[in-house]
Short mmCIF file of C-alpha atoms in Angstrom, two decimals:
data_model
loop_
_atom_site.label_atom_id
_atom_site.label_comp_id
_atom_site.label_asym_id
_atom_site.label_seq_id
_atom_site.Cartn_x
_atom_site.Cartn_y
_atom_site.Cartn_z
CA UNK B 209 0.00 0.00 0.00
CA UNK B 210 2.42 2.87 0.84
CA UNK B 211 4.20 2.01 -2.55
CA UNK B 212 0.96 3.67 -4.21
CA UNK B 213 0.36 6.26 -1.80
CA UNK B 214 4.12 7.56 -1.53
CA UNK B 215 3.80 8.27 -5.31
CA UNK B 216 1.99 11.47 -4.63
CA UNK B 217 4.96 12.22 -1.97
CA UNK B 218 8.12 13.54 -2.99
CA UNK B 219 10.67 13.53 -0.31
CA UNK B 220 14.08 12.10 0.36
CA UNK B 221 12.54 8.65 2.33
CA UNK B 222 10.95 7.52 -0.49
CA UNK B 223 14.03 8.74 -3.35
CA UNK B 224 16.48 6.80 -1.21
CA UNK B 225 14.88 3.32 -1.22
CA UNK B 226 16.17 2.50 -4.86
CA UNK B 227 19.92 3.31 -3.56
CA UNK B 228 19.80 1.22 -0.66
CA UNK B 229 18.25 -1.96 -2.10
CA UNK B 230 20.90 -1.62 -4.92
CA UNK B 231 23.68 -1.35 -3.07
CA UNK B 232 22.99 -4.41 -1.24
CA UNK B 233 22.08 -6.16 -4.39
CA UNK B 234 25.49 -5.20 -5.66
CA UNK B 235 27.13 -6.22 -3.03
CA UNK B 236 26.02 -9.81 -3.20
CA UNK B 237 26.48 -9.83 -6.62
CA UNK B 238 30.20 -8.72 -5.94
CA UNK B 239 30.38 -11.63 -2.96
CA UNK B 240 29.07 -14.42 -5.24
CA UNK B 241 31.42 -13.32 -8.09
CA UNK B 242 34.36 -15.69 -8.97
CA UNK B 243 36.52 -12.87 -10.63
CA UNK B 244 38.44 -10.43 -8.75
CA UNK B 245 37.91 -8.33 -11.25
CA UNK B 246 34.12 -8.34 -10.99
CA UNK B 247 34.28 -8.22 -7.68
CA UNK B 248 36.15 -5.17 -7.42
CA UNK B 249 33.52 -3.35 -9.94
CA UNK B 250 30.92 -4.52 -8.24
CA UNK B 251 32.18 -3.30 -4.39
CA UNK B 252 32.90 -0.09 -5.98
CA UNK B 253 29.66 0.59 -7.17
CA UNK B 254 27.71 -0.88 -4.02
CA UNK B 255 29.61 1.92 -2.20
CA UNK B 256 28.86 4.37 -4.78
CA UNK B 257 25.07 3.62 -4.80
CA UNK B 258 25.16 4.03 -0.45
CA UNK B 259 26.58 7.15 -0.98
CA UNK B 260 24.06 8.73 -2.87
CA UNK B 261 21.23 6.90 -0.98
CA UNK B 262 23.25 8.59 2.22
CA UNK B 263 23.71 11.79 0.74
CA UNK B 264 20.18 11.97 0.43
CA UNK B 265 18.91 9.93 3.75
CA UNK B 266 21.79 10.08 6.50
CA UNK B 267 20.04 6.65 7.78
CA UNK B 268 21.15 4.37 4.34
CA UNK B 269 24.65 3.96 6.39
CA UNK B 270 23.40 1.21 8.00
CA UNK B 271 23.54 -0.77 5.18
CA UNK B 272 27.04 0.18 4.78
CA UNK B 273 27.96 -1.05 8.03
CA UNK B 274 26.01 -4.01 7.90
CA UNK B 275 27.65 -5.22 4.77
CA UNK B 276 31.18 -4.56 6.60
CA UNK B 277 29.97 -6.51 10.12
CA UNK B 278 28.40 -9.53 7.25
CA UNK B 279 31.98 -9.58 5.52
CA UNK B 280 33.74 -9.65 9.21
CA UNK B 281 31.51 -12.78 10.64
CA UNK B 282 32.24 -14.71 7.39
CA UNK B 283 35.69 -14.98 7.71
CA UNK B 284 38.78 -14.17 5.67
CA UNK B 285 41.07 -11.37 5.86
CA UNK B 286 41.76 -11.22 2.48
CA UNK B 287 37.90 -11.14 1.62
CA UNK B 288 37.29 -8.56 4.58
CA UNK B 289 39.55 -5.83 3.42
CA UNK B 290 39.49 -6.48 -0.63
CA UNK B 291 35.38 -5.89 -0.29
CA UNK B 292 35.23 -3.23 2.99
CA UNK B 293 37.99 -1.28 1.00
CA UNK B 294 36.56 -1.03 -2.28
CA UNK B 295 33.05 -0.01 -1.05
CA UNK B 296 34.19 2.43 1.17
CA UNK B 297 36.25 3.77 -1.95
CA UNK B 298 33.29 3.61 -3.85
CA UNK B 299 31.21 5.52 -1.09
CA UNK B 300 34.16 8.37 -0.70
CA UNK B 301 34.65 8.85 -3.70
CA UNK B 302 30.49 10.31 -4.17
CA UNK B 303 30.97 11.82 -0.12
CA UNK B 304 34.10 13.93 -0.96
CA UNK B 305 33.03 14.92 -4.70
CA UNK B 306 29.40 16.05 -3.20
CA UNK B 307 30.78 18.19 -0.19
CA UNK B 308 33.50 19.46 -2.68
CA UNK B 309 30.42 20.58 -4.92
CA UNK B 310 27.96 22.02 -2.02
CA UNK B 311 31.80 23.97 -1.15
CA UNK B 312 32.46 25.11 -4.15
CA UNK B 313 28.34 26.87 -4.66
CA UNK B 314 29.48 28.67 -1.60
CA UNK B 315 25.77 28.13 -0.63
CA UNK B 316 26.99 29.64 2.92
CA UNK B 317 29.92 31.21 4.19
CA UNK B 318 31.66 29.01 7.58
CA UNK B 319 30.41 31.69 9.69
CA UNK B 320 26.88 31.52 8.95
CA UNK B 321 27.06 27.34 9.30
CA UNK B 322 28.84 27.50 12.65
CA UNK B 323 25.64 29.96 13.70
CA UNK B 324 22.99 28.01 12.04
CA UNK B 325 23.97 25.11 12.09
CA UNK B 326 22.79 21.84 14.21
CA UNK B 327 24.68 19.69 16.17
CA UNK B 328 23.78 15.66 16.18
CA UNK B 329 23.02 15.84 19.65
CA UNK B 330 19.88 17.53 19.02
CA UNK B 331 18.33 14.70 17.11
CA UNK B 332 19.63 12.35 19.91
CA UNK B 333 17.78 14.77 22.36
CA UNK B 334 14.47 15.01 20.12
CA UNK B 335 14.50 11.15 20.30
CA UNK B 336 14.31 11.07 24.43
CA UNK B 337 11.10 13.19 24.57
CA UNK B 338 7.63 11.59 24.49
CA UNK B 339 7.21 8.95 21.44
CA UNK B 340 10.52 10.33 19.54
CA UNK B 341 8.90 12.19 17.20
CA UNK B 342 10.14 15.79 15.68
CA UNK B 343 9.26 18.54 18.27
CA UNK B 344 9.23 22.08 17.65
CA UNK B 345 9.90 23.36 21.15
CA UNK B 346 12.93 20.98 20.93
CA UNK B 347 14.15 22.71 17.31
CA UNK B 348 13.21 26.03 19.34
CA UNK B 349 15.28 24.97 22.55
CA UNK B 350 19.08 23.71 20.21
CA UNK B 351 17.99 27.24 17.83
CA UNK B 352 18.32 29.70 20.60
CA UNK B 353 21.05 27.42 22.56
CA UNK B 354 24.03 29.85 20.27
CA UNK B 355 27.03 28.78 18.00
CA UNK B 356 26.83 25.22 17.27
CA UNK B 357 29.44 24.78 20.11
CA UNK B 358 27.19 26.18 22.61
CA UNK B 359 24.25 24.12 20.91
CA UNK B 360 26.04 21.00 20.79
CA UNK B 361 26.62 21.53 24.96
CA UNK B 362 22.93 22.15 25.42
CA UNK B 363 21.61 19.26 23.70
CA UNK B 364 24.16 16.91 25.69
CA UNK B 365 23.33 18.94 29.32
CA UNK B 366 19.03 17.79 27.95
CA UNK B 367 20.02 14.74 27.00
CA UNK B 368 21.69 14.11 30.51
CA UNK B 369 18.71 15.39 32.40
CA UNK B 370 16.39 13.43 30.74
CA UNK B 371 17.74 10.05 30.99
CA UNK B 372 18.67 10.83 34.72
CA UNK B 373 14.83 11.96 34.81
CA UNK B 374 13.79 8.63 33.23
CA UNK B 375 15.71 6.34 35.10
CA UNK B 376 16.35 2.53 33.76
CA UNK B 377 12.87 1.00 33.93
CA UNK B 378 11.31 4.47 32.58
CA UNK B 379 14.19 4.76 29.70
CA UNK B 380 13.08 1.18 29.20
CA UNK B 381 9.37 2.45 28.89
CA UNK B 382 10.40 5.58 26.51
CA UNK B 383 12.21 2.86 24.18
CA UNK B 384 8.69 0.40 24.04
CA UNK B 385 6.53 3.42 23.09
CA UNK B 386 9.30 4.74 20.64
CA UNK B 387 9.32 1.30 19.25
CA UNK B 388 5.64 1.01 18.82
CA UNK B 389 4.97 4.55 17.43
CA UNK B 390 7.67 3.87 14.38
CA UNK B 391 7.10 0.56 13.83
CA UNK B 392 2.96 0.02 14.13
CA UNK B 393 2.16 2.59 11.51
CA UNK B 394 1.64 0.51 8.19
CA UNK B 395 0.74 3.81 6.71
CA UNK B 396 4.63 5.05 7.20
CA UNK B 397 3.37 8.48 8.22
CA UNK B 398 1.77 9.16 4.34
CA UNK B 399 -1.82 10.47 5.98
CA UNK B 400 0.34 13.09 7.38
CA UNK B 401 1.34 14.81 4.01
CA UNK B 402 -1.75 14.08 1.47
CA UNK B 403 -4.07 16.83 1.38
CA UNK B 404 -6.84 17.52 -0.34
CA UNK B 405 -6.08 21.56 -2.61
CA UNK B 406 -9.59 20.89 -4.16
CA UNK B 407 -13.13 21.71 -3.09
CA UNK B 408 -14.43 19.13 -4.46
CA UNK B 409 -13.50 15.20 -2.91
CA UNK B 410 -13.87 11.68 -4.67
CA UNK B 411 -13.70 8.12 -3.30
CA UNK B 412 -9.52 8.05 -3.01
CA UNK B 413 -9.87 11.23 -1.01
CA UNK B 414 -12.39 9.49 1.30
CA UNK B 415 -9.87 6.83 1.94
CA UNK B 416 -6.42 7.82 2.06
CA UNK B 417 -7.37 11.34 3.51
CA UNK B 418 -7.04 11.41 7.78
CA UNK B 419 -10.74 13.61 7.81
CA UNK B 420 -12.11 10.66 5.05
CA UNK B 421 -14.86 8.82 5.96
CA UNK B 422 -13.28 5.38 5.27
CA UNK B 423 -9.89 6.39 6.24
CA UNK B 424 -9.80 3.70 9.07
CA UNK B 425 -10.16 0.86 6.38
CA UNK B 426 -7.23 2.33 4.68
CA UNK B 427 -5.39 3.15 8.63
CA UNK B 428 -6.68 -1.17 8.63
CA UNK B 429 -5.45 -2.87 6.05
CA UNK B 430 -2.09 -0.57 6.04
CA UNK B 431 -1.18 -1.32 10.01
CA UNK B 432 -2.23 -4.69 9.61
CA UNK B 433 -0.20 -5.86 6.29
CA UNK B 434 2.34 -4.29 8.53
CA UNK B 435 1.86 -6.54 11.80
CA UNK B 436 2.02 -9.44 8.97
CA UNK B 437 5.15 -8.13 8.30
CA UNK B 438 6.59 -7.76 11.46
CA UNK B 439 5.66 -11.27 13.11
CA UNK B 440 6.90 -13.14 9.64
CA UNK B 441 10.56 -11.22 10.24
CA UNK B 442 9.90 -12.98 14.18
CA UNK B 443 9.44 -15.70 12.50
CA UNK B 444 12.54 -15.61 10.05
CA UNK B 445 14.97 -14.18 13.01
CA UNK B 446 13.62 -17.44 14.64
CA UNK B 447 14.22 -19.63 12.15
CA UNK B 448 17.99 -18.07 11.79
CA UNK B 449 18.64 -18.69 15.58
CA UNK B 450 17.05 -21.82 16.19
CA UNK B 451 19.64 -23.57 12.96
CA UNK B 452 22.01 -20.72 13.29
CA UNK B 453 22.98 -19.49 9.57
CA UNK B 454 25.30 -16.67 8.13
CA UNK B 455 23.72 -16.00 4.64
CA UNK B 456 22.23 -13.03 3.09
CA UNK B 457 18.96 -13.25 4.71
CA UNK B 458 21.41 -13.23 8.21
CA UNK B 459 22.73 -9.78 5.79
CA UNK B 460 19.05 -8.77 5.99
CA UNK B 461 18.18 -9.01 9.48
CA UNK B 462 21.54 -7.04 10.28
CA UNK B 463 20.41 -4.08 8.44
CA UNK B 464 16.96 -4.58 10.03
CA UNK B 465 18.17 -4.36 13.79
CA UNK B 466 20.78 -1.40 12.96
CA UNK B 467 17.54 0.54 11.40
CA UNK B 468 15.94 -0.69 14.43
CA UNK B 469 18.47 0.29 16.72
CA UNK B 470 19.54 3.20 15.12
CA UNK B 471 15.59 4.81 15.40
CA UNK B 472 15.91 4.02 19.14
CA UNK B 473 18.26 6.64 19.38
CA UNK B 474 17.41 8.98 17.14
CA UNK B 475 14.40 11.66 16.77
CA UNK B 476 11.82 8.73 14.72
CA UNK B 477 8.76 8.60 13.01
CA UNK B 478 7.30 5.73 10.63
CA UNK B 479 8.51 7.59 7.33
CA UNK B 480 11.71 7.20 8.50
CA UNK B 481 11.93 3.55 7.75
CA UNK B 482 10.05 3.27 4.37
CA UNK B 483 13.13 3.54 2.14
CA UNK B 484 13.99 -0.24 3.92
CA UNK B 485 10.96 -1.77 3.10
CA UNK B 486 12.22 -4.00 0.33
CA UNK B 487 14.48 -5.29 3.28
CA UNK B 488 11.65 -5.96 5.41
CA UNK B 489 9.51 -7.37 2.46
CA UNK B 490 12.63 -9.67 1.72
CA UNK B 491 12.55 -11.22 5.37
CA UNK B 492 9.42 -11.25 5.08
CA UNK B 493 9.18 -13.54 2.12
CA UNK B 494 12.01 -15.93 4.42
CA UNK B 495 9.54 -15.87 7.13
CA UNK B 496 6.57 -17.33 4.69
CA UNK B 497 8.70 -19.36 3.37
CA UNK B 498 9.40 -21.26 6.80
CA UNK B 499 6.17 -21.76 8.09
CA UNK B 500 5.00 -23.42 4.51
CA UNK B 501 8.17 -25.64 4.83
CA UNK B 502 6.80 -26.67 8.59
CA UNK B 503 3.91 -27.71 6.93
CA UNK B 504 5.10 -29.59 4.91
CA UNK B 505 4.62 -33.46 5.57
CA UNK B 506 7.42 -35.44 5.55
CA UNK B 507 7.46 -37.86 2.89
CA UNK B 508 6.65 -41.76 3.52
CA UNK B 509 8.09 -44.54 2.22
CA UNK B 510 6.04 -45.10 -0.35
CA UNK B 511 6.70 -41.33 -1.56
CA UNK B 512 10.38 -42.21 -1.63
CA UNK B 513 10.12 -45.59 -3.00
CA UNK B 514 7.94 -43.96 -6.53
CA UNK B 515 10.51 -41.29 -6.85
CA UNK B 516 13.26 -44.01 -7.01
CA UNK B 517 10.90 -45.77 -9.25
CA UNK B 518 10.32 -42.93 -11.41
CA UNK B 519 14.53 -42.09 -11.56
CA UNK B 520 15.11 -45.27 -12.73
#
């Protein structure tokens, strides 16, 4: 569903997705390749295409990492710092030639930027207050905290006070709700930015709109195709642990608890997330896959007596 309804939204969560499922796609490609050659190519270009998917999302870095831990649990110096070397080439190469371009516009002069600019710490601070999600009285606090020094100070004084102020079961508690407010929405925050600049309103309208009278059969289907989702990756992590494998589903579920963790941290909201979904889908699929093989009966004798029958 949010494939059709983030059509109508342009923003950088939806423009990144292509980059990040690419770059992982070329990176197996590049793993399964017999040729050095090929592989090389194919590293290169994986770290190209997270570069511009980071560039425009700061959050497609996971999958860079997550490539680097994958290459580090398989094994094999050689392997480890032929592929972590080339992609991270191949993603420098895009991170230096962008920032050398945004320099050379002279878009803002170093003064301005150590003014205006934000510090990390503030999104890390957003992220501790109430569900996680963006706060204006939060963007008002770091914008009137100074320089970016004296910004950067205030954000990690707030973020002090408020873990102190949660203590470890209520920091536990923030993290549950934070959890459930990025993860439950199946609409990935969409009925937030489709609005209606007519007078006049239709069916769609009706439905995808949050003041539409069937809205909560769209909010329905959405948040439940999503709790599918979420209980076959369960499934699929369960599978992985119970007959412990490393392959590129294992790759999968990496990315999917760095995105996880990472949103734990940092100031969240469903749309955040959306530019992993052919991730998720992917586990998903794995997890679908299981159960059908559980239910599977085992074949009798007889069944393996006719296919011998039939071989011969």
């Amino acid at each position: 569903m949010p494939y059709y309804t983030y059509c109508t939204y342009f923003y950088t969560d939806s423009i990144s997705m292509p980059f990040v499922i690419l770059s992982i796609y070329l990176f197996i490609c590049g793993y399964d390749s017999k040729k050095i050659l090929n592989k090389i190519i194919l590293f290169f270009f994986s770290g190209i295409s997270c570069a511009i998917g980071f560039e425009l999302k700061g959050s497609v870095i996971i999958a860079l990492i997550a490539v680097i831990v994958y290459m580090i649990y398989k094994g094999g110096i050689k392997k480890i710092l032929l592929g972590s070397g080339t992609i991270i080439a191949g993603f420098l190469v895009i991170a230096i030639a962008f920032n050398g371009l945004v320099s050379s516009l002279q878009i803002t002069d170093e003064e301005t930027l150590y003014r205006e600019q934000y510090p990390l710490t503030h999104w890390v601070m957003m992220g501790l207050k109430d569900d996680g999600n963006f706060d204006q009285a939060d963007s008002t606090f770091t914008y009137r905290a100074g320089n970016y020094d004296e910004k950067k100070a205030a954000n990690i004084q707030e973020i002090g006070n408020r873990i102190s102020n949660y203590g470890v079961f209520g920091l536990i508690n923030h993290f549950i709700i934070k959890a459930n407010f990025t993860w439950s929405d199946g609409t990935y925050w969409i009925s937030h930015h489709i609005y209606n600049p007519y007078n006049g309103r239709n069916l769609l309208y009706e439905f995808f709109l949050m003041d539409g009278n069937w809205f909560p059969i769209f909010k329905s289907i959405s948040s439940g195709m999503q709790l599918c989702m979420l209980i076959m990756i369960c499934v699929s992590l369960f599978s992985c642990v119970k007959k412990p494998r490393f392959d590129y589903i294992t790759l999968m579920h990496i990315i999917t608890f760095g995105v996880y963790l990472f949103f734990l941290i940092w100031e969240t909201r469903s749309r955040y997330i959306f530019n992993f979904t052919p991730i998720f889908i992917i586990i998903w699929a794995d997890g679908i896959i299981n159960i059908l093989n559980k239910l599977k009966k085992p074949p009798t004798l007889r069944d393996k007596l006719t296919k011998q029958a039939e071989v011969v």
